[in-house]
Amino acid sequence: MKTSGVFFLRRPPFRVQLASPRDGHDHGWQLLLGERHSQRGIQTLSAMWIGAEADAFMQRHSHLKAGDCLSLHLDRLHVSRDELVGFVERGEPAPPRWPMAPTEDAGAALPSPPQVVSCGAHPLTSSTPHMPHSIVALATVKKRAQDAARARKSADEACPYPFESAAAGSFKAYYEAELQRMREEQAQAAQPEGQPS
């Protein structure tokens, strides 16, 4: 089973000796990962990254620590000793979970967590076909809704979030607000010049 997504490190990656060498490699990198799958808890998993690409990535990003986010493509996900495990095919650093708030004075910027909504995703099981994010930044929901409205797609057709989740509700609200804004702009553009609005 393959999946991809953004995960956070539960501790820095560490180099391990492989009990049975794979593809000519006798060592790999162990990544202990987490993903928030509900408001009640975190799904944990363990991934192994093997090969020259893994070594190069770890050398470039030797500063990785617990809490850092990675965008990973995982393969061969399976349950072993009551834990979900897999192998990393490729990966890259992901934006921090709580980006700095934009301000005029960058030196005065304070960490500001984005507003989030729950997607209502279910916990992972060995039969889960993919690994959905259950917590989504409202800014992402708003952008997707605006893009869908501009592309003239219906809200139901374009909504990428689970049915009846908070994220889906927010998506539809933003979609309606964007349609209203577009209608108002068209009405203003259609008014003859000099006419009071």
mmCIF file with all atom_site columns, N, CA, C and O in Angstrom, residues 3 13 16 20 29-30 35 38 60 76 82 85 91 94 106 129 135 142 152 161 163 170 172 188 190:
data_model
loop_
_atom_site.group_PDB
_atom_site.id
_atom_site.type_symbol
_atom_site.label_atom_id
_atom_site.label_alt_id
_atom_site.label_comp_id
_atom_site.label_asym_id
_atom_site.label_entity_id
_atom_site.label_seq_id
_atom_site.pdbx_PDB_ins_code
_atom_site.Cartn_x
_atom_site.Cartn_y
_atom_site.Cartn_z
_atom_site.occupancy
_atom_site.B_iso_or_equiv
_atom_site.pdbx_formal_charge
_atom_site.auth_seq_id
_atom_site.auth_comp_id
_atom_site.auth_asym_id
_atom_site.auth_atom_id
_atom_site.pdbx_PDB_model_num
ATOM 1   N N  . THR A 1 3   ? 1.127   5.628  0.136   1.00 0.00 ? 3   THR A N  1
ATOM 2   C CA . THR A 1 3   ? 0.430   6.825  0.580   1.00 0.00 ? 3   THR A CA 1
ATOM 3   C C  . THR A 1 3   ? 1.408   7.990  0.554   1.00 0.00 ? 3   THR A C  1
ATOM 4   O O  . THR A 1 3   ? 2.622   7.795  0.457   1.00 0.00 ? 3   THR A O  1
ATOM 5   N N  . PRO A 1 13  ? 15.566  12.083 12.973  1.00 0.00 ? 13  PRO A N  1
ATOM 6   C CA . PRO A 1 13  ? 15.871  10.830 12.278  1.00 0.00 ? 13  PRO A CA 1
ATOM 7   C C  . PRO A 1 13  ? 17.193  10.259 12.791  1.00 0.00 ? 13  PRO A C  1
ATOM 8   O O  . PRO A 1 13  ? 18.094  11.012 13.156  1.00 0.00 ? 13  PRO A O  1
ATOM 9   N N  . VAL A 1 16  ? 20.353  3.571  11.312  1.00 0.00 ? 16  VAL A N  1
ATOM 10  C CA . VAL A 1 16  ? 20.288  2.233  11.895  1.00 0.00 ? 16  VAL A CA 1
ATOM 11  C C  . VAL A 1 16  ? 20.949  1.217  10.962  1.00 0.00 ? 16  VAL A C  1
ATOM 12  O O  . VAL A 1 16  ? 20.982  1.404  9.746   1.00 0.00 ? 16  VAL A O  1
ATOM 13  N N  . SER A 1 20  ? 18.936  -7.217 7.592   1.00 0.00 ? 20  SER A N  1
ATOM 14  C CA . SER A 1 20  ? 19.201  -7.889 6.313   1.00 0.00 ? 20  SER A CA 1
ATOM 15  C C  . SER A 1 20  ? 19.361  -6.805 5.250   1.00 0.00 ? 20  SER A C  1
ATOM 16  O O  . SER A 1 20  ? 18.408  -6.070 4.983   1.00 0.00 ? 20  SER A O  1
ATOM 17  N N  . TRP A 1 29  ? 17.824  5.035  7.417   1.00 0.00 ? 29  TRP A N  1
ATOM 18  C CA . TRP A 1 29  ? 17.426  6.086  8.353   1.00 0.00 ? 29  TRP A CA 1
ATOM 19  C C  . TRP A 1 29  ? 16.039  5.775  8.895   1.00 0.00 ? 29  TRP A C  1
ATOM 20  O O  . TRP A 1 29  ? 15.099  5.571  8.119   1.00 0.00 ? 29  TRP A O  1
ATOM 21  N N  . GLN A 1 30  ? 15.927  5.720  10.199  1.00 0.00 ? 30  GLN A N  1
ATOM 22  C CA . GLN A 1 30  ? 14.648  5.454  10.855  1.00 0.00 ? 30  GLN A CA 1
ATOM 23  C C  . GLN A 1 30  ? 13.962  6.791  11.148  1.00 0.00 ? 30  GLN A C  1
ATOM 24  O O  . GLN A 1 30  ? 14.573  7.694  11.728  1.00 0.00 ? 30  GLN A O  1
ATOM 25  N N  . GLU A 1 35  ? 0.928   11.700 12.827  1.00 0.00 ? 35  GLU A N  1
ATOM 26  C CA . GLU A 1 35  ? -0.035  12.453 12.032  1.00 0.00 ? 35  GLU A CA 1
ATOM 27  C C  . GLU A 1 35  ? -1.293  12.619 12.874  1.00 0.00 ? 35  GLU A C  1
ATOM 28  O O  . GLU A 1 35  ? -1.785  11.654 13.456  1.00 0.00 ? 35  GLU A O  1
ATOM 29  N N  . SER A 1 38  ? -7.356  12.997 14.517  1.00 0.00 ? 38  SER A N  1
ATOM 30  C CA . SER A 1 38  ? -8.603  13.470 15.113  1.00 0.00 ? 38  SER A CA 1
ATOM 31  C C  . SER A 1 38  ? -8.242  14.467 16.192  1.00 0.00 ? 38  SER A C  1
ATOM 32  O O  . SER A 1 38  ? -7.073  14.653 16.516  1.00 0.00 ? 38  SER A O  1
ATOM 33  N N  . ARG A 1 60  ? 21.823  17.146 3.979   1.00 0.00 ? 60  ARG A N  1
ATOM 34  C CA . ARG A 1 60  ? 21.354  18.512 3.720   1.00 0.00 ? 60  ARG A CA 1
ATOM 35  C C  . ARG A 1 60  ? 20.525  19.055 4.870   1.00 0.00 ? 60  ARG A C  1
ATOM 36  O O  . ARG A 1 60  ? 20.488  20.253 5.098   1.00 0.00 ? 60  ARG A O  1
ATOM 37  N N  . ARG A 1 76  ? 4.764   0.267  0.872   1.00 0.00 ? 76  ARG A N  1
ATOM 38  C CA . ARG A 1 76  ? 4.741   -0.974 1.654   1.00 0.00 ? 76  ARG A CA 1
ATOM 39  C C  . ARG A 1 76  ? 4.282   -0.752 3.091   1.00 0.00 ? 76  ARG A C  1
ATOM 40  O O  . ARG A 1 76  ? 4.869   -1.284 4.032   1.00 0.00 ? 76  ARG A O  1
ATOM 41  N N  . ASP A 1 82  ? 1.716   -4.072 16.288  1.00 0.00 ? 82  ASP A N  1
ATOM 42  C CA . ASP A 1 82  ? 0.721   -3.034 16.630  1.00 0.00 ? 82  ASP A CA 1
ATOM 43  C C  . ASP A 1 82  ? 1.140   -1.629 16.225  1.00 0.00 ? 82  ASP A C  1
ATOM 44  O O  . ASP A 1 82  ? 0.643   -0.648 16.761  1.00 0.00 ? 82  ASP A O  1
ATOM 45  N N  . VAL A 1 85  ? 4.015   0.607  9.863   1.00 0.00 ? 85  VAL A N  1
ATOM 46  C CA . VAL A 1 85  ? 5.389   0.827  9.385   1.00 0.00 ? 85  VAL A CA 1
ATOM 47  C C  . VAL A 1 85  ? 5.404   0.845  7.863   1.00 0.00 ? 85  VAL A C  1
ATOM 48  O O  . VAL A 1 85  ? 4.511   0.322  7.216   1.00 0.00 ? 85  VAL A O  1
ATOM 49  N N  . GLY A 1 91  ? 11.073  12.250 -0.190  1.00 0.00 ? 91  GLY A N  1
ATOM 50  C CA . GLY A 1 91  ? 10.559  13.198 0.787   1.00 0.00 ? 91  GLY A CA 1
ATOM 51  C C  . GLY A 1 91  ? 11.197  14.564 0.635   1.00 0.00 ? 91  GLY A C  1
ATOM 52  O O  . GLY A 1 91  ? 12.214  14.722 -0.033  1.00 0.00 ? 91  GLY A O  1
ATOM 53  N N  . ALA A 1 94  ? 8.523   20.101 4.761   1.00 0.00 ? 94  ALA A N  1
ATOM 54  C CA . ALA A 1 94  ? 7.226   20.756 4.587   1.00 0.00 ? 94  ALA A CA 1
ATOM 55  C C  . ALA A 1 94  ? 7.231   22.053 5.397   1.00 0.00 ? 94  ALA A C  1
ATOM 56  O O  . ALA A 1 94  ? 8.038   22.203 6.311   1.00 0.00 ? 94  ALA A O  1
ATOM 57  N N  . ALA A 1 106 ? 9.441   42.530 10.549  1.00 0.00 ? 106 ALA A N  1
ATOM 58  C CA . ALA A 1 106 ? 9.688   41.095 10.665  1.00 0.00 ? 106 ALA A CA 1
ATOM 59  C C  . ALA A 1 106 ? 10.264  40.744 12.023  1.00 0.00 ? 106 ALA A C  1
ATOM 60  O O  . ALA A 1 106 ? 10.018  39.664 12.553  1.00 0.00 ? 106 ALA A O  1
ATOM 61  N N  . PRO A 1 129 ? -6.917  3.157  2.404   1.00 0.00 ? 129 PRO A N  1
ATOM 62  C CA . PRO A 1 129 ? -6.300  3.313  1.081   1.00 0.00 ? 129 PRO A CA 1
ATOM 63  C C  . PRO A 1 129 ? -5.377  4.515  0.990   1.00 0.00 ? 129 PRO A C  1
ATOM 64  O O  . PRO A 1 129 ? -4.475  4.531  0.198   1.00 0.00 ? 129 PRO A O  1
ATOM 65  N N  . ILE A 1 135 ? -6.875  17.698 10.067  1.00 0.00 ? 135 ILE A N  1
ATOM 66  C CA . ILE A 1 135 ? -6.879  19.084 10.506  1.00 0.00 ? 135 ILE A CA 1
ATOM 67  C C  . ILE A 1 135 ? -6.389  19.931 9.334   1.00 0.00 ? 135 ILE A C  1
ATOM 68  O O  . ILE A 1 135 ? -5.314  19.691 8.807   1.00 0.00 ? 135 ILE A O  1
ATOM 69  N N  . LYS A 1 142 ? -10.234 28.180 2.283   1.00 0.00 ? 142 LYS A N  1
ATOM 70  C CA . LYS A 1 142 ? -10.731 29.381 1.603   1.00 0.00 ? 142 LYS A CA 1
ATOM 71  C C  . LYS A 1 142 ? -10.174 29.480 0.185   1.00 0.00 ? 142 LYS A C  1
ATOM 72  O O  . LYS A 1 142 ? -10.918 29.754 -0.762  1.00 0.00 ? 142 LYS A O  1
ATOM 73  N N  . ARG A 1 152 ? -15.973 28.077 -11.864 1.00 0.00 ? 152 ARG A N  1
ATOM 74  C CA . ARG A 1 152 ? -17.392 27.784 -12.093 1.00 0.00 ? 152 ARG A CA 1
ATOM 75  C C  . ARG A 1 152 ? -17.725 26.304 -11.854 1.00 0.00 ? 152 ARG A C  1
ATOM 76  O O  . ARG A 1 152 ? -18.602 25.738 -12.507 1.00 0.00 ? 152 ARG A O  1
ATOM 77  N N  . TYR A 1 161 ? -13.115 17.726 0.781   1.00 0.00 ? 161 TYR A N  1
ATOM 78  C CA . TYR A 1 161 ? -13.140 17.280 2.169   1.00 0.00 ? 161 TYR A CA 1
ATOM 79  C C  . TYR A 1 161 ? -14.286 16.299 2.420   1.00 0.00 ? 161 TYR A C  1
ATOM 80  O O  . TYR A 1 161 ? -15.270 16.291 1.690   1.00 0.00 ? 161 TYR A O  1
ATOM 81  N N  . PHE A 1 163 ? -17.587 14.392 3.471   1.00 0.00 ? 163 PHE A N  1
ATOM 82  C CA . PHE A 1 163 ? -18.975 14.822 3.569   1.00 0.00 ? 163 PHE A CA 1
ATOM 83  C C  . PHE A 1 163 ? -19.341 15.076 5.028   1.00 0.00 ? 163 PHE A C  1
ATOM 84  O O  . PHE A 1 163 ? -19.010 14.308 5.901   1.00 0.00 ? 163 PHE A O  1
ATOM 85  N N  . SER A 1 170 ? -17.028 24.610 5.952   1.00 0.00 ? 170 SER A N  1
ATOM 86  C CA . SER A 1 170 ? -16.301 25.866 5.752   1.00 0.00 ? 170 SER A CA 1
ATOM 87  C C  . SER A 1 170 ? -16.056 26.115 4.273   1.00 0.00 ? 170 SER A C  1
ATOM 88  O O  . SER A 1 170 ? -16.173 27.240 3.795   1.00 0.00 ? 170 SER A O  1
ATOM 89  N N  . LYS A 1 172 ? -17.892 25.201 1.727   1.00 0.00 ? 172 LYS A N  1
ATOM 90  C CA . LYS A 1 172 ? -19.125 25.642 1.073   1.00 0.00 ? 172 LYS A CA 1
ATOM 91  C C  . LYS A 1 172 ? -19.476 27.080 1.454   1.00 0.00 ? 172 LYS A C  1
ATOM 92  O O  . LYS A 1 172 ? -19.950 27.852 0.624   1.00 0.00 ? 172 LYS A O  1
ATOM 93  N N  . GLN A 1 188 ? -21.399 46.051 -10.099 1.00 0.00 ? 188 GLN A N  1
ATOM 94  C CA . GLN A 1 188 ? -20.758 47.373 -10.070 1.00 0.00 ? 188 GLN A CA 1
ATOM 95  C C  . GLN A 1 188 ? -20.164 47.714 -11.431 1.00 0.00 ? 188 GLN A C  1
ATOM 96  O O  . GLN A 1 188 ? -20.250 48.850 -11.892 1.00 0.00 ? 188 GLN A O  1
ATOM 97  N N  . ALA A 1 190 ? -21.256 46.730 -14.263 1.00 0.00 ? 190 ALA A N  1
ATOM 98  C CA . ALA A 1 190 ? -22.336 46.926 -15.227 1.00 0.00 ? 190 ALA A CA 1
ATOM 99  C C  . ALA A 1 190 ? -23.040 48.285 -15.057 1.00 0.00 ? 190 ALA A C  1
ATOM 100 O O  . ALA A 1 190 ? -23.750 48.712 -15.962 1.00 0.00 ? 190 ALA A O  1
#
